[in-house]
Amino acid sequence: MKVVILGGGFAGISAKLSYPNSILIDENDFVVNTPKLIEVIENNDLEISHPLIRRKVDLKAKVLKVDFKEKEVITTEGKVKFDKLIISLGYEQDLSKIKGAEKYTIGFTLQDIEKIRKFREGSTVTILGGGALGIELAGALKRRGFNVNLIEAEKRLVPYLSPNFSTEVQKALEELGVNIILNGKVDEVKENEVITSQGVIKTDYTIFSAGFSGPKIIKELGLTNKNNRMLVDEYLRSVDYEFVYGAGDCANFKNGFIPQSAQVASQTGSVAVKNAVEGDNIVFKPNQKAIVLKVGDEYIGLFKNSVIRGALSKLVKIYAVSSFESRVSKLNALSFPYLQT
């Protein structure tokens, strides 16, 4: 059986490791260790944190189109036939939903990291979005000496997690001196100000740490989707084609929600490829074992319903990062029969 995997991020790597005979296609021969991007910002040094990890692929190419009728992927390097297809193309950030955001805010891509590193010392930075990314960004920038505003539209930070965790995270940020604005719906972003339901916030730089969706190519491929995340059933099988599976941040249940996190993405990759190869016998159930946020020099973890602050949470965070690096090393050690030279 010829299995093709599109995208070599957390989900794609997991899928390839679970079925080494598959063909992994990605336009890059490196992968971004996302958690380390915060370290780059905090230390203002790419050499210390090394967020890019070399990662082998079978075919280094950009996916242009998928012909589902003929079962072939059209890439910049030619066509690749498949029997089963795993789509794990990650996420994109959409800045268009807030007036002025595309022109006056900075997102969170590799190119954006370079812009953030060059912020003027002592300036004011306003972060839109009090989710996990916004919280870690706020802590990192505050440690760099910036004045930081963090705006969240809901009544508490990380509103999708437990209230106790939100309280502890907010406390840690306030101890650092971060100005937190809750219930702050952003109406418009201008060059040096953010207009919210709580008033006008003056700022030198504005970072958009929300607006994450599936990649535009999901819609372009004609797949049924919500917010550019292809819809799948409980086996991670596409609602459109029985031989196509979705994994990682580009997929979501047709009835329910798949959390967007590295931990869950890795789980989807493994389950999707096993179901594709062995038959649909594994029902996917997201298992977010732990969430740990680095807030300044503090580590705050949510383990099931328990909030733990300190050394244990730090160890879990370090382990998660090193575990991913280990998985990439295992991937690179595989034999790549389709490797392009």
Short mmCIF file of the C-alpha atoms (twelve columns), coordinates in Angstrom:
data_MODEL
# 
_entry.id   MODEL 
# 
loop_
_atom_site.group_PDB 
_atom_site.id 
_atom_site.type_symbol 
_atom_site.label_atom_id 
_atom_site.label_alt_id 
_atom_site.label_comp_id 
_atom_site.label_asym_id 
_atom_site.label_seq_id 
_atom_site.Cartn_x 
_atom_site.Cartn_y 
_atom_site.Cartn_z 
_atom_site.pdbx_PDB_model_num 
ATOM 1   C CA . MET A 1   0.000   0.000  0.000   1 
ATOM 2   C CA . LYS A 2   1.367   3.392  -1.001  1 
ATOM 3   C CA . VAL A 3   0.749   5.948  1.741   1 
ATOM 4   C CA . VAL A 4   1.677   9.593  1.155   1 
ATOM 5   C CA . ILE A 5   1.965   12.138 3.993   1 
ATOM 6   C CA . LEU A 6   1.675   15.837 3.167   1 
ATOM 7   C CA . GLY A 7   3.471   17.998 5.719   1 
ATOM 8   C CA . GLY A 8   6.365   17.166 8.016   1 
ATOM 9   C CA . GLY A 9   5.458   18.963 11.234  1 
ATOM 10  C CA . PHE A 10  4.529   17.341 14.543  1 
ATOM 11  C CA . ALA A 11  1.724   15.257 13.000  1 
ATOM 12  C CA . GLY A 12  3.599   14.331 9.830   1 
ATOM 13  C CA . ILE A 13  6.677   13.197 11.725  1 
ATOM 14  C CA . SER A 14  4.550   11.055 14.013  1 
ATOM 15  C CA . ALA A 15  2.794   9.491  11.022  1 
ATOM 16  C CA . LYS A 16  6.084   8.718  9.253   1 
ATOM 17  C CA . LEU A 17  7.561   7.116  12.378  1 
ATOM 18  C CA . SER A 18  4.429   4.975  12.767  1 
ATOM 19  C CA . TYR A 19  4.610   3.801  9.149   1 
ATOM 20  C CA . PRO A 20  8.173   4.233  7.800   1 
ATOM 21  C CA . ASN A 21  7.243   2.909  4.340   1 
ATOM 22  C CA . SER A 22  5.129   5.989  3.732   1 
ATOM 23  C CA . ILE A 23  6.303   8.878  1.546   1 
ATOM 24  C CA . LEU A 24  6.731   12.161 3.441   1 
ATOM 25  C CA . ILE A 25  6.468   15.329 1.352   1 
ATOM 26  C CA . ASP A 26  7.343   18.802 2.616   1 
ATOM 27  C CA . GLU A 27  8.738   21.919 0.978   1 
ATOM 28  C CA . ASN A 28  11.385  22.298 3.699   1 
ATOM 29  C CA . ASP A 29  14.123  19.999 4.965   1 
ATOM 30  C CA . PHE A 30  13.847  21.501 8.431   1 
ATOM 31  C CA . VAL A 31  11.133  21.715 11.057  1 
ATOM 32  C CA . VAL A 32  10.430  24.497 13.545  1 
ATOM 33  C CA . ASN A 33  10.525  23.497 17.206  1 
ATOM 34  C CA . THR A 34  7.785   26.007 18.017  1 
ATOM 35  C CA . PRO A 35  8.264   26.188 21.829  1 
ATOM 36  C CA . LYS A 36  11.824  27.374 21.258  1 
ATOM 37  C CA . LEU A 37  10.671  30.452 19.356  1 
ATOM 38  C CA . ILE A 38  9.726   32.035 22.678  1 
ATOM 39  C CA . GLU A 39  13.266  31.373 23.918  1 
ATOM 40  C CA . VAL A 40  14.643  33.123 20.834  1 
ATOM 41  C CA . ILE A 41  12.570  36.205 21.647  1 
ATOM 42  C CA . GLU A 42  13.445  36.112 25.336  1 
ATOM 43  C CA . ASN A 43  17.192  35.670 24.804  1 
ATOM 44  C CA . ASN A 44  17.265  37.678 21.562  1 
ATOM 45  C CA . ASP A 45  19.664  35.058 20.239  1 
ATOM 46  C CA . LEU A 46  19.060  32.415 17.559  1 
ATOM 47  C CA . GLU A 47  22.295  30.615 18.399  1 
ATOM 48  C CA . ILE A 48  21.276  29.822 21.975  1 
ATOM 49  C CA . SER A 49  17.857  28.320 21.274  1 
ATOM 50  C CA . HIS A 50  18.222  26.706 17.809  1 
ATOM 51  C CA . PRO A 51  14.505  26.614 16.862  1 
ATOM 52  C CA . LEU A 52  15.168  25.025 13.456  1 
ATOM 53  C CA . ILE A 53  15.944  21.314 13.340  1 
ATOM 54  C CA . ARG A 54  17.115  19.523 10.215  1 
ATOM 55  C CA . ARG A 55  14.472  17.008 9.204   1 
ATOM 56  C CA . LYS A 56  14.656  14.554 6.310   1 
ATOM 57  C CA . VAL A 57  11.782  14.119 3.897   1 
ATOM 58  C CA . ASP A 58  11.256  11.685 1.043   1 
ATOM 59  C CA . LEU A 59  10.408  14.460 -1.377  1 
ATOM 60  C CA . LYS A 60  11.278  18.101 -0.840  1 
ATOM 61  C CA . ALA A 61  8.547   19.855 -2.795  1 
ATOM 62  C CA . LYS A 62  5.609   22.202 -2.452  1 
ATOM 63  C CA . VAL A 63  2.157   20.690 -2.781  1 
ATOM 64  C CA . LEU A 64  0.231   22.436 -5.551  1 
ATOM 65  C CA . LYS A 65  -2.862  20.289 -5.917  1 
ATOM 66  C CA . VAL A 66  -4.355  16.889 -5.181  1 
ATOM 67  C CA . ASP A 67  -6.248  14.967 -7.837  1 
ATOM 68  C CA . PHE A 68  -8.519  12.850 -5.669  1 
ATOM 69  C CA . LYS A 69  -10.071 11.064 -8.644  1 
ATOM 70  C CA . GLU A 70  -6.711  9.876  -9.987  1 
ATOM 71  C CA . LYS A 71  -5.234  9.560  -6.474  1 
ATOM 72  C CA . GLU A 72  -2.150  11.637 -7.121  1 
ATOM 73  C CA . VAL A 73  -0.458  14.625 -5.510  1 
ATOM 74  C CA . ILE A 74  0.804   17.324 -7.873  1 
ATOM 75  C CA . THR A 75  3.944   19.028 -6.532  1 
ATOM 76  C CA . THR A 76  6.636   21.385 -7.780  1 
ATOM 77  C CA . GLU A 77  8.758   18.258 -8.333  1 
ATOM 78  C CA . GLY A 78  6.178   16.225 -10.211 1 
ATOM 79  C CA . LYS A 79  3.289   13.873 -9.468  1 
ATOM 80  C CA . VAL A 80  3.141   11.253 -6.718  1 
ATOM 81  C CA . LYS A 81  0.570   8.453  -6.760  1 
ATOM 82  C CA . PHE A 82  -1.034  7.189  -3.565  1 
ATOM 83  C CA . ASP A 83  -3.469  4.626  -2.222  1 
ATOM 84  C CA . LYS A 84  -4.023  6.442  1.070   1 
ATOM 85  C CA . LEU A 85  -3.298  10.102 1.800   1 
ATOM 86  C CA . ILE A 86  -2.524  11.731 5.160   1 
ATOM 87  C CA . ILE A 87  -2.918  15.511 5.096   1 
ATOM 88  C CA . SER A 88  -0.960  17.164 7.919   1 
ATOM 89  C CA . LEU A 89  -0.204  20.613 6.552   1 
ATOM 90  C CA . GLY A 90  -0.220  22.485 9.859   1 
ATOM 91  C CA . TYR A 91  -1.715  25.925 10.403  1 
ATOM 92  C CA . GLU A 92  -1.622  29.496 9.168   1 
ATOM 93  C CA . GLN A 93  -2.361  32.788 10.854  1 
ATOM 94  C CA . ASP A 94  -5.141  35.020 9.558   1 
ATOM 95  C CA . LEU A 95  -4.681  38.702 10.397  1 
ATOM 96  C CA . SER A 96  -7.636  39.871 8.317   1 
ATOM 97  C CA . LYS A 97  -10.399 39.541 10.914  1 
ATOM 98  C CA . ILE A 98  -9.501  42.724 12.801  1 
ATOM 99  C CA . LYS A 99  -9.562  46.075 10.988  1 
ATOM 100 C CA . GLY A 100 -6.021  47.356 10.451  1 
ATOM 101 C CA . ALA A 101 -4.335  44.204 11.769  1 
ATOM 102 C CA . GLU A 102 -2.813  43.155 8.444   1 
ATOM 103 C CA . LYS A 103 -1.094  46.524 8.110   1 
ATOM 104 C CA . TYR A 104 -0.207  47.387 11.681  1 
ATOM 105 C CA . THR A 105 0.322   44.130 13.575  1 
ATOM 106 C CA . ILE A 106 3.085   41.535 13.563  1 
ATOM 107 C CA . GLY A 107 2.152   37.861 13.465  1 
ATOM 108 C CA . PHE A 108 4.064   34.832 14.647  1 
ATOM 109 C CA . THR A 109 6.073   33.382 11.767  1 
ATOM 110 C CA . LEU A 110 9.831   32.904 11.487  1 
ATOM 111 C CA . GLN A 111 10.054  36.209 9.634   1 
ATOM 112 C CA . ASP A 112 8.024   37.899 12.361  1 
ATOM 113 C CA . ILE A 113 10.394  36.585 15.043  1 
ATOM 114 C CA . GLU A 114 13.197  38.546 13.399  1 
ATOM 115 C CA . LYS A 115 11.066  41.712 13.503  1 
ATOM 116 C CA . ILE A 116 10.277  41.183 17.185  1 
ATOM 117 C CA . ARG A 117 13.948  40.705 18.027  1 
ATOM 118 C CA . LYS A 118 14.644  44.165 16.557  1 
ATOM 119 C CA . PHE A 119 12.106  46.081 18.687  1 
ATOM 120 C CA . ARG A 120 13.538  49.266 20.209  1 
ATOM 121 C CA . GLU A 121 14.645  48.844 23.798  1 
ATOM 122 C CA . GLY A 122 12.220  50.183 26.397  1 
ATOM 123 C CA . SER A 123 9.324   50.532 23.954  1 
ATOM 124 C CA . THR A 124 5.708   49.505 24.559  1 
ATOM 125 C CA . VAL A 125 4.442   46.253 23.039  1 
ATOM 126 C CA . THR A 126 0.761   45.307 22.928  1 
ATOM 127 C CA . ILE A 127 -0.179  41.657 22.435  1 
ATOM 128 C CA . LEU A 128 -3.596  40.745 21.069  1 
ATOM 129 C CA . GLY A 129 -4.775  37.419 22.451  1 
ATOM 130 C CA . GLY A 130 -4.439  35.999 25.946  1 
ATOM 131 C CA . GLY A 131 -4.029  32.364 24.943  1 
ATOM 132 C CA . ALA A 132 -0.957  30.244 25.630  1 
ATOM 133 C CA . LEU A 133 1.165   31.998 22.989  1 
ATOM 134 C CA . GLY A 134 0.182   35.510 24.098  1 
ATOM 135 C CA . ILE A 135 0.973   34.680 27.721  1 
ATOM 136 C CA . GLU A 136 4.426   33.281 26.979  1 
ATOM 137 C CA . LEU A 137 5.180   36.189 24.645  1 
ATOM 138 C CA . ALA A 138 4.167   38.688 27.309  1 
ATOM 139 C CA . GLY A 139 6.468   37.052 29.847  1 
ATOM 140 C CA . ALA A 140 9.394   36.848 27.446  1 
ATOM 141 C CA . LEU A 141 9.104   40.465 26.304  1 
ATOM 142 C CA . LYS A 142 8.692   41.767 29.838  1 
ATOM 143 C CA . ARG A 143 11.898  40.001 30.823  1 
ATOM 144 C CA . ARG A 144 13.572  41.786 27.896  1 
ATOM 145 C CA . GLY A 145 12.605  45.107 29.503  1 
ATOM 146 C CA . PHE A 146 9.640   46.124 27.354  1 
ATOM 147 C CA . ASN A 147 6.437   47.674 28.637  1 
ATOM 148 C CA . VAL A 148 3.823   45.032 27.821  1 
ATOM 149 C CA . ASN A 149 0.047   45.184 27.393  1 
ATOM 150 C CA . LEU A 150 -1.828  41.895 27.003  1 
ATOM 151 C CA . ILE A 151 -5.393  42.134 25.659  1 
ATOM 152 C CA . GLU A 152 -7.887  39.265 25.924  1 
ATOM 153 C CA . ALA A 153 -11.454 39.483 24.605  1 
ATOM 154 C CA . GLU A 154 -12.821 37.050 27.201  1 
ATOM 155 C CA . LYS A 155 -13.176 37.587 30.942  1 
ATOM 156 C CA . ARG A 156 -10.047 35.569 31.772  1 
ATOM 157 C CA . LEU A 157 -6.778  34.471 30.197  1 
ATOM 158 C CA . VAL A 158 -6.611  31.036 28.507  1 
ATOM 159 C CA . PRO A 159 -10.429 30.877 28.752  1 
ATOM 160 C CA . TYR A 160 -10.477 27.353 27.247  1 
ATOM 161 C CA . LEU A 161 -8.608  25.976 30.298  1 
ATOM 162 C CA . SER A 162 -9.538  25.755 33.984  1 
ATOM 163 C CA . PRO A 163 -10.289 28.975 35.929  1 
ATOM 164 C CA . ASN A 164 -7.648  28.056 38.540  1 
ATOM 165 C CA . PHE A 165 -4.994  27.884 35.846  1 
ATOM 166 C CA . SER A 166 -6.119  31.243 34.425  1 
ATOM 167 C CA . THR A 167 -5.868  32.816 37.874  1 
ATOM 168 C CA . GLU A 168 -2.370  31.482 38.494  1 
ATOM 169 C CA . VAL A 169 -1.103  32.584 35.084  1 
ATOM 170 C CA . GLN A 170 -2.584  36.065 35.510  1 
ATOM 171 C CA . LYS A 171 -0.975  36.360 38.921  1 
ATOM 172 C CA . ALA A 172 2.444   35.458 37.506  1 
ATOM 173 C CA . LEU A 173 2.126   38.021 34.705  1 
ATOM 174 C CA . GLU A 174 1.038   40.752 37.094  1 
ATOM 175 C CA . GLU A 175 4.008   39.957 39.323  1 
ATOM 176 C CA . LEU A 176 6.199   40.658 36.289  1 
ATOM 177 C CA . GLY A 177 4.433   43.965 35.669  1 
ATOM 178 C CA . VAL A 178 2.430   43.030 32.562  1 
ATOM 179 C CA . ASN A 179 -0.649  45.219 32.058  1 
ATOM 180 C CA . ILE A 180 -3.559  42.806 31.484  1 
ATOM 181 C CA . ILE A 181 -6.763  44.002 29.829  1 
ATOM 182 C CA . LEU A 182 -9.668  41.530 30.019  1 
ATOM 183 C CA . ASN A 183 -13.019 41.781 28.220  1 
ATOM 184 C CA . GLY A 184 -11.110 43.824 25.688  1 
ATOM 185 C CA . LYS A 185 -12.646 43.273 22.284  1 
ATOM 186 C CA . VAL A 186 -10.339 44.797 19.675  1 
ATOM 187 C CA . ASP A 187 -12.217 46.936 17.157  1 
ATOM 188 C CA . GLU A 188 -9.308  48.334 15.180  1 
ATOM 189 C CA . VAL A 189 -5.527  48.539 15.101  1 
ATOM 190 C CA . LYS A 190 -3.805  51.736 14.015  1 
ATOM 191 C CA . GLU A 191 -0.134  52.599 13.657  1 
ATOM 192 C CA . ASN A 192 0.490   53.427 17.298  1 
ATOM 193 C CA . GLU A 193 -2.723  52.498 19.036  1 
ATOM 194 C CA . VAL A 194 -5.192  49.701 19.566  1 
ATOM 195 C CA . ILE A 195 -8.871  50.603 19.843  1 
ATOM 196 C CA . THR A 196 -10.731 48.270 22.193  1 
ATOM 197 C CA . SER A 197 -14.017 48.042 24.066  1 
ATOM 198 C CA . GLN A 198 -12.012 49.016 27.156  1 
ATOM 199 C CA . GLY A 199 -10.538 52.147 25.594  1 
ATOM 200 C CA . VAL A 200 -7.614  53.176 23.406  1 
ATOM 201 C CA . ILE A 201 -4.224  51.578 24.145  1 
ATOM 202 C CA . LYS A 202 -1.142  53.511 23.072  1 
ATOM 203 C CA . THR A 203 1.635   51.297 21.737  1 
ATOM 204 C CA . ASP A 204 4.852   51.240 19.735  1 
ATOM 205 C CA . TYR A 205 4.388   47.704 18.414  1 
ATOM 206 C CA . THR A 206 1.403   45.363 18.216  1 
ATOM 207 C CA . ILE A 207 1.690   41.577 18.028  1 
ATOM 208 C CA . PHE A 208 -1.229  39.390 16.952  1 
ATOM 209 C CA . SER A 209 -0.957  36.132 18.909  1 
ATOM 210 C CA . ALA A 210 -4.332  34.714 17.825  1 
ATOM 211 C CA . GLY A 211 -6.177  34.056 14.566  1 
ATOM 212 C CA . PHE A 212 -4.753  30.601 13.905  1 
ATOM 213 C CA . SER A 213 -6.564  28.457 11.356  1 
ATOM 214 C CA . GLY A 214 -5.864  25.669 8.923   1 
ATOM 215 C CA . PRO A 215 -3.881  26.508 5.778   1 
ATOM 216 C CA . LYS A 216 -5.679  28.034 2.794   1 
ATOM 217 C CA . ILE A 217 -4.760  25.044 0.638   1 
ATOM 218 C CA . ILE A 218 -7.333  22.929 2.498   1 
ATOM 219 C CA . LYS A 219 -10.111 25.071 1.050   1 
ATOM 220 C CA . GLU A 220 -8.376  25.234 -2.333  1 
ATOM 221 C CA . LEU A 221 -8.333  21.427 -2.469  1 
ATOM 222 C CA . GLY A 222 -12.119 21.484 -2.197  1 
ATOM 223 C CA . LEU A 223 -12.220 19.676 1.135   1 
ATOM 224 C CA . THR A 224 -15.139 20.308 3.473   1 
ATOM 225 C CA . ASN A 225 -13.714 22.528 6.179   1 
ATOM 226 C CA . LYS A 226 -14.331 24.930 9.011   1 
ATOM 227 C CA . ASN A 227 -11.882 27.813 9.345   1 
ATOM 228 C CA . ASN A 228 -9.697  26.017 6.770   1 
ATOM 229 C CA . ARG A 229 -9.471  22.919 8.987   1 
ATOM 230 C CA . MET A 230 -10.592 19.840 7.034   1 
ATOM 231 C CA . LEU A 231 -13.446 17.968 8.687   1 
ATOM 232 C CA . VAL A 232 -12.842 14.374 9.711   1 
ATOM 233 C CA . ASP A 233 -14.791 11.630 11.462  1 
ATOM 234 C CA . GLU A 234 -13.871 9.879  14.710  1 
ATOM 235 C CA . TYR A 235 -11.228 7.831  12.847  1 
ATOM 236 C CA . LEU A 236 -9.639  11.012 11.409  1 
ATOM 237 C CA . ARG A 237 -10.959 10.031 8.002   1 
ATOM 238 C CA . SER A 238 -12.023 12.848 5.676   1 
ATOM 239 C CA . VAL A 239 -15.765 13.407 5.398   1 
ATOM 240 C CA . ASP A 240 -15.217 13.725 1.624   1 
ATOM 241 C CA . TYR A 241 -12.990 10.764 0.725   1 
ATOM 242 C CA . GLU A 242 -12.640 7.431  2.517   1 
ATOM 243 C CA . PHE A 243 -8.965  7.103  1.475   1 
ATOM 244 C CA . VAL A 244 -7.955  10.518 2.861   1 
ATOM 245 C CA . TYR A 245 -7.130  11.271 6.505   1 
ATOM 246 C CA . GLY A 246 -6.441  14.503 8.349   1 
ATOM 247 C CA . ALA A 247 -3.917  15.035 11.138  1 
ATOM 248 C CA . GLY A 248 -2.570  17.918 13.171  1 
ATOM 249 C CA . ASP A 249 -3.767  21.511 13.161  1 
ATOM 250 C CA . CYS A 250 -5.246  21.332 9.653   1 
ATOM 251 C CA . ALA A 251 -7.945  18.866 10.781  1 
ATOM 252 C CA . ASN A 252 -10.992 19.060 13.019  1 
ATOM 253 C CA . PHE A 253 -13.866 16.756 13.927  1 
ATOM 254 C CA . LYS A 254 -17.096 17.261 11.977  1 
ATOM 255 C CA . ASN A 255 -18.853 16.916 15.333  1 
ATOM 256 C CA . GLY A 256 -16.549 18.225 18.039  1 
ATOM 257 C CA . PHE A 257 -13.166 19.823 18.442  1 
ATOM 258 C CA . ILE A 258 -9.535  18.705 18.143  1 
ATOM 259 C CA . PRO A 259 -7.236  20.930 20.260  1 
ATOM 260 C CA . GLN A 260 -4.436  22.658 18.374  1 
ATOM 261 C CA . SER A 261 -1.282  21.665 20.235  1 
ATOM 262 C CA . ALA A 262 1.961   19.837 19.464  1 
ATOM 263 C CA . GLN A 263 1.020   17.061 21.869  1 
ATOM 264 C CA . VAL A 264 -2.339  16.358 20.239  1 
ATOM 265 C CA . ALA A 265 -0.961  16.811 16.712  1 
ATOM 266 C CA . SER A 266 1.551   14.020 17.311  1 
ATOM 267 C CA . GLN A 267 -1.238  11.761 18.527  1 
ATOM 268 C CA . THR A 268 -3.337  12.422 15.423  1 
ATOM 269 C CA . GLY A 269 -0.451  11.584 13.087  1 
ATOM 270 C CA . SER A 270 0.035   8.160  14.596  1 
ATOM 271 C CA . VAL A 271 -3.664  7.288  14.715  1 
ATOM 272 C CA . ALA A 272 -4.404  8.587  11.202  1 
ATOM 273 C CA . VAL A 273 -1.717  6.522  9.501   1 
ATOM 274 C CA . LYS A 274 -2.567  3.373  11.483  1 
ATOM 275 C CA . ASN A 275 -6.217  3.683  10.509  1 
ATOM 276 C CA . ALA A 276 -5.236  4.290  6.889   1 
ATOM 277 C CA . VAL A 277 -3.034  1.190  6.754   1 
ATOM 278 C CA . GLU A 278 -4.788  -1.225 9.101   1 
ATOM 279 C CA . GLY A 279 -8.418  -0.211 8.665   1 
ATOM 280 C CA . ASP A 280 -10.534 2.144  10.730  1 
ATOM 281 C CA . ASN A 281 -10.330 0.518  14.144  1 
ATOM 282 C CA . ILE A 282 -8.898  3.283  16.333  1 
ATOM 283 C CA . VAL A 283 -11.248 5.993  17.513  1 
ATOM 284 C CA . PHE A 284 -9.226  9.144  18.075  1 
ATOM 285 C CA . LYS A 285 -9.613  10.720 21.492  1 
ATOM 286 C CA . PRO A 286 -7.395  13.763 22.155  1 
ATOM 287 C CA . ASN A 287 -5.324  13.308 25.292  1 
ATOM 288 C CA . GLN A 288 -3.847  16.585 26.486  1 
ATOM 289 C CA . LYS A 289 -1.832  15.115 29.356  1 
ATOM 290 C CA . ALA A 290 -0.319  18.375 30.532  1 
ATOM 291 C CA . ILE A 291 -0.023  22.018 29.557  1 
ATOM 292 C CA . VAL A 292 2.938   24.013 30.816  1 
ATOM 293 C CA . LEU A 293 3.463   27.725 30.201  1 
ATOM 294 C CA . LYS A 294 6.681   29.607 30.817  1 
ATOM 295 C CA . VAL A 295 5.790   32.998 32.285  1 
ATOM 296 C CA . GLY A 296 8.969   35.002 32.691  1 
ATOM 297 C CA . ASP A 297 11.200  32.653 34.647  1 
ATOM 298 C CA . GLU A 298 8.237   30.795 36.180  1 
ATOM 299 C CA . TYR A 299 6.785   27.502 34.901  1 
ATOM 300 C CA . ILE A 300 3.075   26.928 35.492  1 
ATOM 301 C CA . GLY A 301 1.545   23.577 34.606  1 
ATOM 302 C CA . LEU A 302 -1.954  22.175 34.357  1 
ATOM 303 C CA . PHE A 303 -1.968  18.430 35.017  1 
ATOM 304 C CA . LYS A 304 -5.549  17.231 34.542  1 
ATOM 305 C CA . ASN A 305 -7.262  19.533 37.048  1 
ATOM 306 C CA . SER A 306 -4.239  20.356 39.198  1 
ATOM 307 C CA . VAL A 307 -2.228  23.550 38.807  1 
ATOM 308 C CA . ILE A 308 1.450   23.131 39.688  1 
ATOM 309 C CA . ARG A 309 3.947   25.977 39.682  1 
ATOM 310 C CA . GLY A 310 7.692   25.390 39.882  1 
ATOM 311 C CA . ALA A 311 10.330  22.725 39.269  1 
ATOM 312 C CA . LEU A 312 8.044   19.854 38.227  1 
ATOM 313 C CA . SER A 313 6.374   21.959 35.547  1 
ATOM 314 C CA . LYS A 314 9.778   23.089 34.292  1 
ATOM 315 C CA . LEU A 315 10.939  19.475 33.965  1 
ATOM 316 C CA . VAL A 316 7.806   18.568 31.987  1 
ATOM 317 C CA . LYS A 317 8.364   21.505 29.614  1 
ATOM 318 C CA . ILE A 318 12.022  20.594 29.076  1 
ATOM 319 C CA . TYR A 319 11.098  16.949 28.514  1 
ATOM 320 C CA . ALA A 320 8.479   17.867 25.897  1 
ATOM 321 C CA . VAL A 321 10.992  19.904 23.896  1 
ATOM 322 C CA . SER A 322 13.749  17.277 24.109  1 
ATOM 323 C CA . SER A 323 11.274  14.495 23.283  1 
ATOM 324 C CA . PHE A 324 10.357  16.195 20.016  1 
ATOM 325 C CA . GLU A 325 14.028  16.629 19.123  1 
ATOM 326 C CA . SER A 326 14.534  12.920 19.823  1 
ATOM 327 C CA . ARG A 327 11.656  12.014 17.496  1 
ATOM 328 C CA . VAL A 328 13.192  14.086 14.714  1 
ATOM 329 C CA . SER A 329 16.499  12.254 15.250  1 
ATOM 330 C CA . LYS A 330 14.671  8.905  14.932  1 
ATOM 331 C CA . LEU A 331 13.048  10.121 11.737  1 
ATOM 332 C CA . ASN A 332 16.381  11.185 10.268  1 
ATOM 333 C CA . ALA A 333 17.831  7.757  11.089  1 
ATOM 334 C CA . LEU A 334 15.210  5.993  8.946   1 
ATOM 335 C CA . SER A 335 16.008  4.645  5.518   1 
ATOM 336 C CA . PHE A 336 14.440  6.932  2.915   1 
ATOM 337 C CA . PRO A 337 13.932  4.851  -0.255  1 
ATOM 338 C CA . TYR A 338 12.233  7.755  -2.004  1 
ATOM 339 C CA . LEU A 339 14.716  10.387 -0.863  1 
ATOM 340 C CA . GLN A 340 15.474  12.917 -3.592  1 
ATOM 341 C CA . THR A 341 19.095  13.953 -4.042  1 
# 
